[in-house]
Tab-separated table of C-alpha atoms in Angstrom:
chain	number	residue	atom	x	y	z
A	1388	MET	CA	-26.870	-33.664	29.354
A	1389	GLU	CA	-30.105	-32.744	31.157
A	1390	GLN	CA	-28.109	-32.792	34.392
A	1391	ILE	CA	-25.660	-30.235	32.985
A	1392	SER	CA	-28.518	-28.082	31.694
A	1393	SER	CA	-30.238	-28.036	35.081
A	1394	LYS	CA	-26.967	-27.463	36.955
A	1395	PHE	CA	-26.131	-24.307	34.981
A	1396	SER	CA	-29.685	-23.070	34.440
A	1397	GLN	CA	-29.404	-20.910	37.573
A	1398	PRO	CA	-26.810	-18.089	37.876
A	1399	SER	CA	-23.593	-19.562	39.296
A	1400	ARG	CA	-20.282	-18.161	40.472
A	1401	GLN	CA	-16.881	-19.423	39.438
A	1402	SER	CA	-14.821	-21.722	41.603
A	1403	ARG	CA	-13.393	-19.946	44.653
A	1404	VAL	CA	-9.970	-20.545	43.146
A	1405	ALA	CA	-10.929	-17.708	40.796
A	1406	ILE	CA	-10.123	-15.263	43.611
A	1407	ALA	CA	-6.518	-16.471	43.609
A	1408	ILE	CA	-6.404	-16.349	39.798
A	1409	ILE	CA	-7.691	-12.763	39.775
A	1410	LEU	CA	-5.165	-11.754	42.442
A	1411	ILE	CA	-2.295	-13.338	40.493
A	1412	LYS	CA	-3.393	-11.454	37.367
A	1413	PHE	CA	-3.423	-8.269	39.418
A	1414	ILE	CA	0.060	-8.918	40.849
A	1415	ARG	CA	1.500	-9.673	37.399
A	1416	PHE	CA	-0.066	-6.529	35.971
A	1417	THR	CA	1.258	-4.457	38.877
A	1418	ILE	CA	4.800	-5.806	38.519
A	1419	ARG	CA	4.842	-5.207	34.741
A	1420	THR	CA	3.465	-1.695	35.170
A	1421	PHE	CA	5.236	-0.400	38.264
A	1422	TRP	CA	8.634	-2.112	38.344
A	1423	PRO	CA	10.398	0.919	36.767
A	1424	ILE	CA	8.758	3.115	39.420
A	1425	ALA	CA	9.873	0.718	42.183
A	1426	LEU	CA	13.432	0.817	40.840
A	1427	SER	CA	13.295	4.597	40.673
A	1428	ILE	CA	12.012	4.780	44.281
A	1429	PHE	CA	14.796	2.474	45.476
A	1430	ILE	CA	17.464	4.597	43.801
A	1431	GLY	CA	15.765	7.839	44.832
A	1432	ARG	CA	15.796	6.866	48.488
A	1433	LYS	CA	19.574	6.460	48.283
A	1434	SER	CA	19.863	10.023	46.993
A	1435	GLY	CA	17.319	11.356	49.540
A	1436	SER	CA	14.668	12.484	47.033
A	1437	SER	CA	11.270	13.278	48.644
A	1438	PHE	CA	9.560	13.340	45.227
A	1439	GLN	CA	10.196	9.621	44.916
A	1440	ASP	CA	8.243	9.089	48.155
A	1441	ILE	CA	5.234	10.888	46.687
A	1442	ILE	CA	5.344	8.702	43.573
A	1443	GLY	CA	5.550	5.618	45.788
A	1444	TYR	CA	2.479	6.583	47.831
A	1445	VAL	CA	0.456	7.285	44.694
A	1446	ALA	CA	1.478	3.909	43.202
A	1447	LEU	CA	0.541	2.101	46.425
A	1448	GLY	CA	-2.842	3.861	46.494
A	1449	LEU	CA	-3.606	2.815	42.913
A	1450	ALA	CA	-2.481	-0.729	43.696
A	1451	ALA	CA	-4.785	-0.956	46.726
A	1452	PHE	CA	-7.730	0.397	44.708
A	1453	ASN	CA	-7.164	-2.176	41.942
A	1454	LEU	CA	-6.746	-4.948	44.509
A	1455	ILE	CA	-10.158	-4.266	46.053
A	1456	GLY	CA	-11.730	-4.041	42.614
A	1457	SER	CA	-10.225	-7.362	41.589
A	1458	VAL	CA	-11.699	-9.182	44.603
A	1459	LEU	CA	-15.126	-7.589	44.114
A	1460	THR	CA	-15.046	-8.759	40.486
A	1461	TYR	CA	-15.325	-12.376	41.667
A	1462	PHE	CA	-18.405	-11.736	43.795
A	1463	ARG	CA	-20.145	-9.790	41.009
A	1464	PHE	CA	-19.613	-12.384	38.271
A	1465	TYR	CA	-22.376	-14.886	37.372
A	1466	PHE	CA	-22.986	-17.196	34.419
A	1467	HIS	CA	-25.772	-19.548	33.345
A	1468	ILE	CA	-27.501	-21.218	30.380
A	1469	GLU	CA	-30.802	-19.773	29.237
A	1470	ASP	CA	-32.959	-20.541	26.148
A	1471	GLY	CA	-30.158	-21.993	24.015
A	1472	ALA	CA	-27.672	-19.277	24.926
A	1473	PHE	CA	-24.756	-18.763	27.307
A	1474	VAL	CA	-25.184	-15.733	29.563
A	1475	ILE	CA	-22.657	-13.848	31.700
A	1476	ASP	CA	-23.713	-11.105	34.137
A	1477	LYS	CA	-20.787	-9.130	35.561
A	1478	GLY	CA	-19.582	-5.740	36.731
A	1479	VAL	CA	-18.876	-3.872	39.978
A	1480	LEU	CA	-19.855	-0.250	39.431
A	1481	LYS	CA	-21.224	-0.808	35.922
A	1482	ARG	CA	-23.190	-4.006	35.305
A	1483	SER	CA	-23.210	-5.739	31.902
A	1484	LYS	CA	-25.057	-8.776	30.604
A	1485	THR	CA	-23.714	-10.718	27.608
A	1486	ASN	CA	-25.891	-13.257	25.830
A	1487	ILE	CA	-24.449	-15.499	23.096
A	1488	PRO	CA	-26.691	-18.012	21.271
A	1489	PHE	CA	-25.108	-21.458	20.921
A	1490	GLU	CA	-25.170	-21.295	17.104
A	1491	ARG	CA	-22.914	-18.210	17.151
A	1492	ILE	CA	-20.211	-19.932	19.189
A	1493	GLN	CA	-17.201	-20.900	17.065
A	1494	THR	CA	-14.812	-22.536	19.539
A	1495	ILE	CA	-14.528	-23.199	23.270
A	1496	ASN	CA	-10.945	-23.316	24.566
A	1497	LEU	CA	-9.610	-24.456	27.939
A	1498	GLN	CA	-6.407	-23.233	29.598
A	1499	GLN	CA	-4.537	-24.229	32.744
A	1500	ASN	CA	-1.634	-22.373	34.301
A	1501	ILE	CA	0.271	-23.818	37.230
A	1502	VAL	CA	-2.308	-22.561	39.779
A	1503	HIS	CA	-5.171	-24.069	37.757
A	1504	GLN	CA	-3.387	-27.419	37.666
A	1505	ILE	CA	-2.718	-27.438	41.408
A	1506	PHE	CA	-6.402	-26.928	42.245
A	1507	GLY	CA	-7.812	-28.993	39.354
A	1508	VAL	CA	-9.621	-26.116	37.647
A	1509	VAL	CA	-9.467	-24.603	34.143
A	1510	SER	CA	-10.078	-21.281	32.467
A	1511	LEU	CA	-12.838	-21.481	29.840
A	1512	GLU	CA	-12.847	-19.144	26.822
A	1513	ILE	CA	-15.731	-18.868	24.353
A	1514	ASP	CA	-14.981	-17.381	20.930
A	1515	THR	CA	-17.318	-16.089	18.267
A	1516	ALA	CA	-16.472	-15.213	14.660
A	1517	GLY	CA	-14.567	-11.964	14.265
A	1518	ALA	CA	-14.300	-11.137	17.985
A	1519	LYS	CA	-11.184	-9.121	18.858
A	1520	LYS	CA	-10.631	-11.328	21.885
A	1521	SER	CA	-12.395	-14.146	23.689
A	1522	GLU	CA	-15.982	-12.928	23.978
A	1523	MET	CA	-16.484	-14.740	27.261
A	1524	THR	CA	-13.889	-15.899	29.778
A	1525	ILE	CA	-14.460	-17.784	33.014
A	1526	ASP	CA	-11.274	-17.706	35.095
A	1527	ALA	CA	-11.816	-20.883	37.115
A	1528	LEU	CA	-14.174	-23.841	36.750
A	1529	LYS	CA	-13.786	-27.419	37.912
A	1530	LYS	CA	-12.209	-29.304	35.036
A	1531	GLU	CA	-14.969	-31.907	34.815
A	1532	ASP	CA	-17.650	-29.172	34.856
A	1533	ALA	CA	-15.881	-27.189	32.140
A	1534	GLU	CA	-15.494	-30.235	29.886
A	1535	ALA	CA	-19.137	-31.256	30.426
A	1536	LEU	CA	-20.316	-27.691	29.773
A	1537	ARG	CA	-18.297	-27.483	26.575
A	1538	GLN	CA	-19.618	-30.818	25.346
A	1539	TYR	CA	-23.202	-29.791	26.148
A	1540	ILE	CA	-22.920	-26.477	24.270
A	1541	LEU	CA	-21.304	-28.071	21.208
A	1542	GLU	CA	-23.886	-30.874	21.137
A	1543	GLU	CA	-26.723	-28.345	21.351
A	1544	LYS	CA	-25.089	-26.328	18.585
A	1545	ASP	CA	-24.820	-29.429	16.365
A	1546	GLN	CA	-28.464	-30.267	16.944
A	1547	LEU	CA	-29.543	-26.719	16.079
A	1548	SER	CA	-27.538	-26.877	12.839
A	1549	GLU	CA	-29.081	-30.197	11.776
A	1550	VAL	CA	-31.997	-29.754	9.372
A	1551	ALA	CA	-34.705	-32.367	8.863
A	1552	VAL	CA	-32.911	-35.227	10.570
A	1553	THR	CA	-34.288	-38.110	12.563
A	1554	PRO	CA	-33.499	-38.474	16.284
A	1555	ASP	CA	-31.353	-41.521	15.519
A	1556	SER	CA	-29.267	-39.692	12.918
A	1557	THR	CA	-28.887	-36.695	15.235
A	1558	GLU	CA	-27.686	-38.938	18.066
A	1559	GLN	CA	-25.229	-40.636	15.741
A	1560	ALA	CA	-23.931	-37.288	14.430
A	1561	VAL	CA	-23.424	-35.981	17.964
A	1562	GLN	CA	-21.604	-39.176	18.986
A	1563	GLU	CA	-19.324	-38.942	15.936
A	1564	SER	CA	-18.580	-35.271	16.635
A	1565	PHE	CA	-16.867	-36.226	19.902
A	1566	GLU	CA	-14.928	-39.237	18.658
A	1567	GLU	CA	-11.293	-38.175	18.337
A	1568	ASP	CA	-8.342	-39.618	16.447
A	1569	VAL	CA	-4.791	-38.638	17.366
A	1570	ILE	CA	-2.858	-37.168	14.426
A	1571	LEU	CA	0.276	-36.007	16.216
A	1572	LYS	CA	1.797	-36.563	19.656
A	1573	LEU	CA	5.207	-35.170	20.624
A	1574	ASP	CA	7.539	-36.951	23.026
A	1575	ILE	CA	10.636	-35.571	24.766
A	1576	GLY	CA	12.868	-36.582	21.845
A	1577	ASP	CA	10.697	-34.601	19.421
A	1578	LEU	CA	10.730	-31.563	21.740
A	1579	ILE	CA	14.539	-31.638	21.916
A	1580	LYS	CA	14.743	-31.745	18.106
A	1581	ILE	CA	12.358	-28.787	17.899
A	1582	GLY	CA	14.318	-26.836	20.513
A	1583	VAL	CA	17.642	-27.504	18.790
A	1584	SER	CA	16.253	-26.365	15.424
A	1585	GLN	CA	14.606	-23.174	16.723
A	1586	ASN	CA	15.550	-19.689	15.531
A	1587	HIS	CA	18.175	-18.915	18.176
A	1588	LEU	CA	18.884	-15.479	16.681
A	1589	ARG	CA	15.371	-14.457	17.700
A	1590	SER	CA	16.071	-15.632	21.252
A	1591	MET	CA	19.267	-13.567	21.263
A	1592	ALA	CA	17.286	-10.534	20.100
A	1593	ILE	CA	14.776	-11.047	22.938
A	1594	LEU	CA	17.595	-11.245	25.489
A	1595	PHE	CA	19.311	-8.137	24.124
A	1596	ALA	CA	15.999	-6.259	24.103
A	1597	PHE	CA	15.395	-7.209	27.747
A	1598	VAL	CA	18.905	-6.170	28.801
A	1599	PHE	CA	18.803	-2.839	26.981
A	1600	SER	CA	15.272	-2.010	28.203
A	1601	THR	CA	16.425	-2.733	31.754
A	1602	LEU	CA	19.566	-0.647	31.383
A	1603	ASN	CA	17.462	2.186	29.980
A	1604	GLU	CA	15.626	2.370	33.311
A	1605	VAL	CA	18.850	2.544	35.326
A	1606	THR	CA	19.826	6.049	36.428
A	1607	ASP	CA	23.230	7.689	36.603
A	1608	SER	CA	23.622	6.534	40.201
A	1609	VAL	CA	23.669	2.887	39.144
A	1610	SER	CA	25.926	3.697	36.188
A	1611	ASP	CA	28.417	5.376	38.520
A	1612	MET	CA	28.303	2.358	40.850
A	1613	VAL	CA	29.022	-0.056	37.958
A	1614	GLU	CA	31.822	2.176	36.678
A	1615	GLU	CA	33.362	2.297	40.120
A	1616	GLN	CA	33.308	-1.479	40.453
A	1617	LEU	CA	34.930	-2.026	37.032
A	1618	SER	CA	37.414	0.829	37.118
A	1619	GLY	CA	40.221	-1.450	38.189
A	1620	TYR	CA	39.691	-3.695	35.152
A	1621	GLN	CA	39.347	-0.911	32.598
A	1622	GLU	CA	42.800	-1.323	31.081
A	1623	ALA	CA	42.484	-5.110	30.815
A	1624	ILE	CA	39.074	-4.805	29.126
A	1625	LEU	CA	40.311	-2.267	26.583
A	1626	SER	CA	43.449	-4.243	25.716
A	1627	ASN	CA	41.490	-7.463	25.203
A	1628	GLY	CA	38.368	-5.968	23.615
A	1629	TRP	CA	37.981	-8.565	20.853
A	1630	VAL	CA	38.377	-11.428	23.331
A	1631	VAL	CA	35.746	-9.918	25.616
A	1632	PHE	CA	33.396	-9.382	22.657
A	1633	ALA	CA	33.848	-12.932	21.345
A	1634	GLY	CA	33.358	-14.364	24.821
A	1635	SER	CA	30.193	-12.309	25.291
A	1636	VAL	CA	28.779	-13.553	21.985
A	1637	VAL	CA	29.480	-17.173	22.949
A	1638	ILE	CA	27.866	-16.747	26.376
A	1639	VAL	CA	24.796	-15.026	24.905
A	1640	GLY	CA	24.584	-17.761	22.247
A	1641	ILE	CA	24.630	-20.504	24.895
A	1642	ILE	CA	22.016	-18.702	26.990
A	1643	SER	CA	19.845	-18.207	23.888
A	1644	PHE	CA	20.100	-21.907	23.011
A	1645	ILE	CA	19.109	-22.938	26.545
A	1646	TYR	CA	16.281	-20.385	26.531
A	1647	SER	CA	14.918	-21.715	23.221
A	1648	LEU	CA	15.120	-25.312	24.401
A	1649	VAL	CA	13.453	-24.683	27.764
A	1650	ASN	CA	10.767	-22.457	26.228
A	1651	THR	CA	9.983	-25.138	23.626
A	1652	VAL	CA	9.615	-27.866	26.256
A	1653	LEU	CA	7.450	-25.734	28.551
A	1654	LYS	CA	5.136	-24.515	25.783
A	1655	ASN	CA	4.759	-27.752	23.787
A	1656	TYR	CA	5.097	-30.388	26.510
A	1657	ASP	CA	2.879	-33.402	25.813
A	1658	LEU	CA	1.510	-31.737	22.663
A	1659	LYS	CA	-1.319	-33.718	21.143
A	1660	LEU	CA	-3.232	-32.870	17.970
A	1661	THR	CA	-6.518	-34.702	17.478
A	1662	THR	CA	-9.221	-34.630	14.833
A	1663	ARG	CA	-12.949	-34.602	15.442
A	1664	LYS	CA	-16.028	-33.841	13.402
A	1665	GLY	CA	-15.956	-30.163	12.501
A	1666	GLY	CA	-12.281	-29.547	13.154
A	1667	LEU	CA	-9.158	-30.171	15.207
A	1668	ARG	CA	-8.079	-29.884	18.825
A	1669	VAL	CA	-4.632	-29.012	20.231
A	1670	ILE	CA	-3.611	-29.814	23.805
A	1671	ARG	CA	-0.170	-28.745	25.055
A	1672	GLY	CA	1.835	-27.090	27.825
A	1673	LEU	CA	3.502	-27.900	31.132
A	1674	LEU	CA	3.215	-24.897	33.455
A	1675	ASN	CA	0.568	-23.234	31.296
A	1676	LYS	CA	-1.565	-25.959	29.771
A	1677	GLU	CA	-3.888	-24.927	26.948
A	1678	GLU	CA	-6.548	-26.704	24.964
A	1679	ILE	CA	-7.468	-25.026	21.672
A	1680	SER	CA	-10.336	-25.997	19.394
A	1681	ILE	CA	-10.018	-25.294	15.660
A	1682	ASN	CA	-13.213	-25.016	13.626
A	1683	LYS	CA	-12.272	-26.117	10.106
A	1684	SER	CA	-14.903	-23.892	8.475
A	1685	LYS	CA	-13.265	-20.915	10.200
A	1686	VAL	CA	-9.753	-21.761	8.941
A	1687	GLN	CA	-8.531	-19.222	6.376
A	1688	ASN	CA	-5.144	-20.617	5.425
A	1689	ILE	CA	-2.612	-23.223	6.466
A	1690	SER	CA	1.142	-22.882	6.112
A	1691	TRP	CA	4.015	-25.274	6.708
A	1692	SER	CA	7.697	-24.380	6.804
A	1693	ASP	CA	11.141	-25.669	7.683
A	1694	ASN	CA	14.703	-24.424	8.102
A	1695	PRO	CA	18.039	-26.172	7.408
A	1696	LEU	CA	18.239	-27.729	10.889
A	1697	ARG	CA	14.600	-28.765	10.987
A	1698	ARG	CA	14.864	-30.164	7.470
A	1699	ALA	CA	17.631	-32.468	8.726
A	1700	PHE	CA	15.041	-33.919	11.139
A	1701	LYS	CA	12.415	-34.004	8.326
A	1702	MET	CA	10.166	-31.809	10.480
A	1703	TYR	CA	7.861	-28.907	9.648
A	1704	THR	CA	6.150	-26.172	11.608
A	1705	ILE	CA	2.451	-25.927	10.742
A	1706	GLN	CA	0.533	-22.697	11.280
A	1707	ILE	CA	-3.270	-22.671	11.112
A	1708	GLU	CA	-4.851	-19.222	10.777
A	1709	GLN	CA	-8.500	-18.733	11.655
A	1710	ALA	CA	-10.866	-15.873	10.880
A	1711	SER	CA	-10.244	-12.988	13.261
A	1712	SER	CA	-10.025	-9.230	13.499
A	1713	ALA	CA	-6.680	-7.460	13.114
A	1714	GLN	CA	-6.346	-7.139	16.916
A	1715	ALA	CA	-7.404	-10.671	17.779
A	1716	ASP	CA	-5.641	-12.764	20.375
A	1717	GLN	CA	-2.888	-14.794	18.709
A	1718	LEU	CA	-3.981	-17.859	20.713
A	1719	LYS	CA	-7.245	-18.117	18.833
A	1720	SER	CA	-6.253	-16.727	15.436
A	1721	LYS	CA	-2.836	-18.281	14.705
A	1722	ILE	CA	-2.034	-21.730	16.055
A	1723	LYS	CA	1.516	-23.031	15.544
A	1724	ILE	CA	2.160	-26.767	15.676
A	1725	PRO	CA	5.900	-27.579	15.590
A	1726	GLY	CA	7.477	-30.963	15.047
A	1727	SER	CA	5.105	-32.231	12.360
A	1728	TYR	CA	6.201	-34.652	9.665
A	1729	MET	CA	4.949	-34.530	6.086
A	1730	GLN	CA	2.452	-37.274	6.842
A	1731	GLN	CA	0.797	-35.080	9.483
A	1732	VAL	CA	0.882	-32.053	7.165
A	1733	LYS	CA	-1.035	-34.004	4.512
A	1734	GLN	CA	-3.520	-35.308	7.086
A	1735	ILE	CA	-4.322	-31.809	8.338
A	1736	LEU	CA	-4.744	-30.475	4.798
A	1737	GLU	CA	-7.113	-33.333	3.933
A	1738	ILE	CA	-9.188	-32.711	7.065
A	1739	VAL	CA	-9.591	-28.960	6.539
A	1740	PHE	CA	-9.712	-28.743	2.730
A	1741	PRO	CA	-11.404	-30.872	0.019
A	1742	LYS	CA	-9.090	-33.831	-0.675
A	1743	GLU	CA	-9.563	-33.762	-4.447
A	1744	PHE	CA	-8.079	-30.244	-4.721
A	1745	ILE	CA	-5.010	-30.644	-2.506
A	1746	ALA	CA	-2.879	-32.059	-5.334
A	1747	GLU	CA	-0.430	-29.656	-6.967
A	1748	GLY	CA	-1.980	-27.188	-9.390
A	1749	GLU	CA	-0.455	-25.378	-12.344
A	1750	LYS	CA	2.792	-23.738	-11.167
A	1751	HIS	CA	3.587	-20.126	-12.071
A	1752	LYS	CA	6.873	-18.288	-11.567
A	1753	VAL	CA	7.262	-14.602	-10.755
A	1754	SER	CA	9.259	-12.257	-12.999
A	1755	ILE	CA	13.055	-12.554	-12.851
A	1756	LEU	CA	13.130	-8.758	-12.486
A	1757	LEU	CA	12.200	-9.318	-8.840
A	1758	LYS	CA	15.491	-11.156	-8.371
A	1759	TYR	CA	17.513	-8.370	-9.983
A	1760	ARG	CA	15.701	-5.651	-8.033
A	1761	ILE	CA	16.319	-7.350	-4.672
A	1762	PHE	CA	19.949	-7.928	-5.623
A	1763	VAL	CA	20.534	-4.285	-6.534
A	1764	PHE	CA	18.777	-2.669	-3.570
A	1765	SER	CA	19.799	-5.215	-0.908
A	1766	GLY	CA	23.245	-6.134	-2.222
A	1767	VAL	CA	24.978	-3.830	-4.687
A	1768	LEU	CA	23.962	-0.395	-3.405
A	1769	PRO	CA	24.511	-1.089	0.337
A	1770	ALA	CA	27.871	-2.769	-0.410
A	1771	LEU	CA	29.098	0.156	-2.520
A	1772	VAL	CA	28.060	2.737	0.079
A	1773	ALA	CA	29.620	0.752	2.948
A	1774	THR	CA	32.820	0.138	0.937
A	1775	SER	CA	33.178	3.840	0.067
A	1776	VAL	CA	32.807	4.921	3.695
A	1777	ALA	CA	35.042	2.124	5.019
A	1778	PHE	CA	37.737	2.714	2.386
A	1779	TYR	CA	38.005	6.345	3.492
A	1780	HIS	CA	38.749	5.255	7.084
A	1781	LEU	CA	40.290	1.792	6.667
A	1782	ARG	CA	41.813	1.965	3.194
A	1783	ASN	CA	42.196	-1.481	1.612
A	1784	ASN	CA	40.538	-3.236	4.556
A	1785	GLY	CA	37.324	-1.483	3.595
A	1786	LEU	CA	37.160	-3.578	0.414
A	1787	TRP	CA	36.008	-6.523	2.529
A	1788	PHE	CA	32.494	-5.042	2.398
A	1789	LEU	CA	32.325	-6.056	-1.281
A	1790	VAL	CA	31.960	-9.657	-0.102
A	1791	TRP	CA	28.350	-8.686	0.652
A	1792	ILE	CA	27.572	-8.637	-3.093
A	1793	PRO	CA	28.144	-12.378	-3.853
A	1794	ILE	CA	26.427	-13.316	-0.578
A	1795	ILE	CA	23.266	-11.423	-1.572
A	1796	TRP	CA	23.444	-12.833	-5.099
A	1797	LEU	CA	23.470	-16.356	-3.664
A	1798	THR	CA	20.576	-15.752	-1.262
A	1799	THR	CA	18.549	-13.889	-3.890
A	1800	SER	CA	19.040	-16.734	-6.380
A	1801	LEU	CA	17.834	-19.251	-3.789
A	1802	TYR	CA	14.804	-17.071	-3.029
A	1803	TYR	CA	13.857	-16.612	-6.684
A	1804	LYS	CA	14.191	-20.327	-7.376
A	1805	LYS	CA	11.544	-21.086	-4.721
A	1806	ARG	CA	9.239	-18.088	-5.373
A	1807	SER	CA	6.159	-19.382	-7.191
A	1808	PHE	CA	2.432	-20.001	-6.820
A	1809	GLU	CA	0.106	-22.855	-7.777
A	1810	LEU	CA	-3.544	-22.493	-8.756
A	1811	ASN	CA	-6.483	-24.822	-9.327
A	1812	ASP	CA	-10.280	-24.421	-9.259
A	1813	GLU	CA	-10.430	-24.488	-5.454
A	1814	MET	CA	-7.056	-23.567	-3.945
A	1815	LEU	CA	-4.089	-21.239	-4.288
A	1816	THR	CA	-0.690	-22.191	-2.884
A	1817	ASN	CA	2.044	-19.606	-2.333
A	1818	ASN	CA	5.651	-20.879	-2.205
A	1819	ARG	CA	8.739	-19.008	-1.023
A	1820	GLY	CA	11.860	-19.290	1.117
A	1821	THR	CA	15.612	-18.774	1.028
A	1822	PHE	CA	17.483	-21.326	3.117
A	1823	GLY	CA	14.227	-22.866	4.293
A	1824	ASN	CA	10.923	-23.556	2.571
A	1825	TYR	CA	7.589	-21.881	3.234
A	1826	HIS	CA	4.245	-22.906	1.734
A	1827	GLU	CA	0.807	-21.442	2.438
A	1828	ILE	CA	-2.515	-22.537	1.001
A	1829	PHE	CA	-6.045	-21.122	1.105
A	1830	GLN	CA	-9.444	-21.668	-0.491
A	1831	LEU	CA	-10.448	-19.129	-3.131
A	1832	TYR	CA	-14.063	-18.724	-2.000
A	1833	LYS	CA	-12.940	-17.422	1.423
A	1834	VAL	CA	-11.127	-14.411	-0.066
A	1835	GLN	CA	-12.710	-11.137	1.038
A	1836	ALA	CA	-10.997	-8.780	-1.429
A	1837	VAL	CA	-8.352	-8.733	-4.164
A	1838	SER	CA	-6.181	-5.730	-5.004
A	1839	ILE	CA	-3.614	-5.105	-7.740
A	1840	LYS	CA	-0.711	-2.835	-6.849
A	1841	GLN	CA	1.963	-1.286	-9.056
A	1842	SER	CA	5.041	0.746	-8.185
A	1843	TRP	CA	6.447	3.202	-10.731
A	1844	TYR	CA	9.040	0.580	-11.696
A	1845	GLN	CA	6.367	-2.100	-12.176
A	1846	ARG	CA	4.304	0.223	-14.367
A	1847	ARG	CA	7.306	0.744	-16.647
A	1848	LYS	CA	7.830	-3.024	-16.930
A	1849	ASN	CA	4.095	-3.857	-17.245
A	1850	LEU	CA	4.209	-5.852	-14.000
A	1851	ALA	CA	2.021	-5.912	-10.892
A	1852	SER	CA	1.657	-7.457	-7.433
A	1853	VAL	CA	-1.593	-9.148	-6.394
A	1854	VAL	CA	-2.742	-9.006	-2.767
A	1855	PHE	CA	-5.429	-11.388	-1.469
A	1856	HIS	CA	-7.217	-10.204	1.671
A	1857	THR	CA	-8.740	-12.829	3.980
A	1858	ALA	CA	-10.261	-12.719	7.447
A	1859	ALA	CA	-6.882	-13.865	8.833
A	1860	GLY	CA	-4.656	-11.380	7.004
A	1861	SER	CA	-3.186	-10.803	3.550
A	1862	LEU	CA	-1.224	-12.906	1.080
A	1863	ARG	CA	0.934	-11.282	-1.626
A	1864	ILE	CA	2.153	-12.519	-5.006
A	1865	PRO	CA	4.715	-10.015	-6.353
A	1866	PHE	CA	6.052	-9.184	-9.814
A	1867	ILE	CA	3.837	-11.059	-12.265
A	1868	PRO	CA	2.725	-9.737	-15.696
A	1869	LEU	CA	-0.104	-7.220	-15.431
A	1870	GLN	CA	-2.368	-9.241	-17.729
A	1871	GLN	CA	-1.848	-12.362	-15.613
A	1872	ALA	CA	-2.562	-10.343	-12.448
A	1873	GLU	CA	-5.860	-9.075	-13.879
A	1874	GLU	CA	-6.874	-12.562	-15.015
A	1875	LEU	CA	-6.040	-13.934	-11.559
A	1876	GLU	CA	-8.092	-11.193	-9.891
A	1877	ASN	CA	-11.114	-11.844	-12.135
A	1878	PHE	CA	-10.892	-15.608	-11.632
A	1879	VAL	CA	-10.764	-15.386	-7.828
A	1880	LEU	CA	-13.587	-12.832	-7.628
A	1881	TYR	CA	-15.708	-15.031	-9.898
A	1882	LYS	CA	-15.129	-17.977	-7.542
A	1883	VAL	CA	-16.064	-15.855	-4.532
A	1884	GLU	CA	-19.285	-14.543	-6.088
A	1885	THR	CA	-20.527	-17.865	-7.489
A	1886	ASP	CA	-19.693	-20.116	-4.517
A	1887	ARG	CA	-22.637	-20.577	-2.118
A	1888	ARG	CA	-20.776	-22.250	0.723
A	1889	LYS	CA	-20.837	-20.505	4.094
A	1890	TRP	CA	-17.777	-20.401	6.322
A	1891	MET	CA	-18.668	-17.832	9.020
């Protein structure tokens, strides 16, 4: 460790590969920002518009300016270790120096995209509690240097946190903190199961959004060209409209399925979840490999869920939410781990939370009025309005919209059956779901605020909804008796005020 300390005690630059990484970031940003302008220029040149040329020159000038700035960023970026702190000195026109003491560091994450993997380097991100994004990021370091640097910082942090310990016990604690046990490892078969059981409707929505956003950028010239090409097939398309529509849905469905499967494999390839003293570590990814550290004291809540397909494989998706600001990077604040079995779910809960309190607590149901209210406003009223309008235009065929009423009654009944919460002296578990199951659990002493809310309808029925605010977001329990809501609020606030444990 002394070798690492001496190596990084003097200001150092990143690996030279960082220049390529910075340039790739610049190119990606330029493409995302200027592709509509490029399309407009291409179309404008066909119509002979000189204004499009002006826009093109301005865009090229801005691109060149940003390109030079990106390269200079590498040469004006230095980092080093100084007096138990990690220091970064950076800036081209405006210099800034950031100093973070080791004890303030929460997690150190490593990432590798395809360029990183080719050159054997990693991106290192240092997070502190409550930061909106990674407080420090080094774009490219040799992998062995990054891993040694991370280990050195975490060891120093552990030693600073130890109080009145002997050198032998400190050495043993440090050694134990880096011993890892594998909890979960996904193989190709698991990834295929996860991909098959994904939410393919969401993938379809992403594809439709991409298509429509692209079409929105297309001008009348392109529209006229497409219309000209299809004019000869207009009659055939109109006469077989339902066939074309059904075929389009099937094609989009197949593409969505393939997209979900490929995206799952690329993102979660060789996923490995390990446990170590102080938390967990997730390693995953093929083209973009990421290594995420989870500090268990920073964890706010853990949820696990399934859907009908995933339940057939007896799999769950676990989500671990850490303390963060509202605008924090999703990578560090919400970590999803798909393909977990109940055994792994229990292991993770026992690692993060006190084992003696994980058992089921007293179960409470919400008011049945919630079921009736959802049924009326999501089922009866929309069905009656749609049926009235459709009956005016379609006559008896419009009555088919009434089928919506029993469908909503079924789904609402399933939802109400699962809507409950469990409470004990340490934990609160929130349960919900319709066709799938969703459970989330958090420790009471980490709650930051509790609020009781009532609509005009709830006031009439002496009901209320309780909202628990944590550093990772909010959790809501709706439609419980007002007296129970007030007792729950007082109980949780009492636990928060009397508990002396620190988690930030």
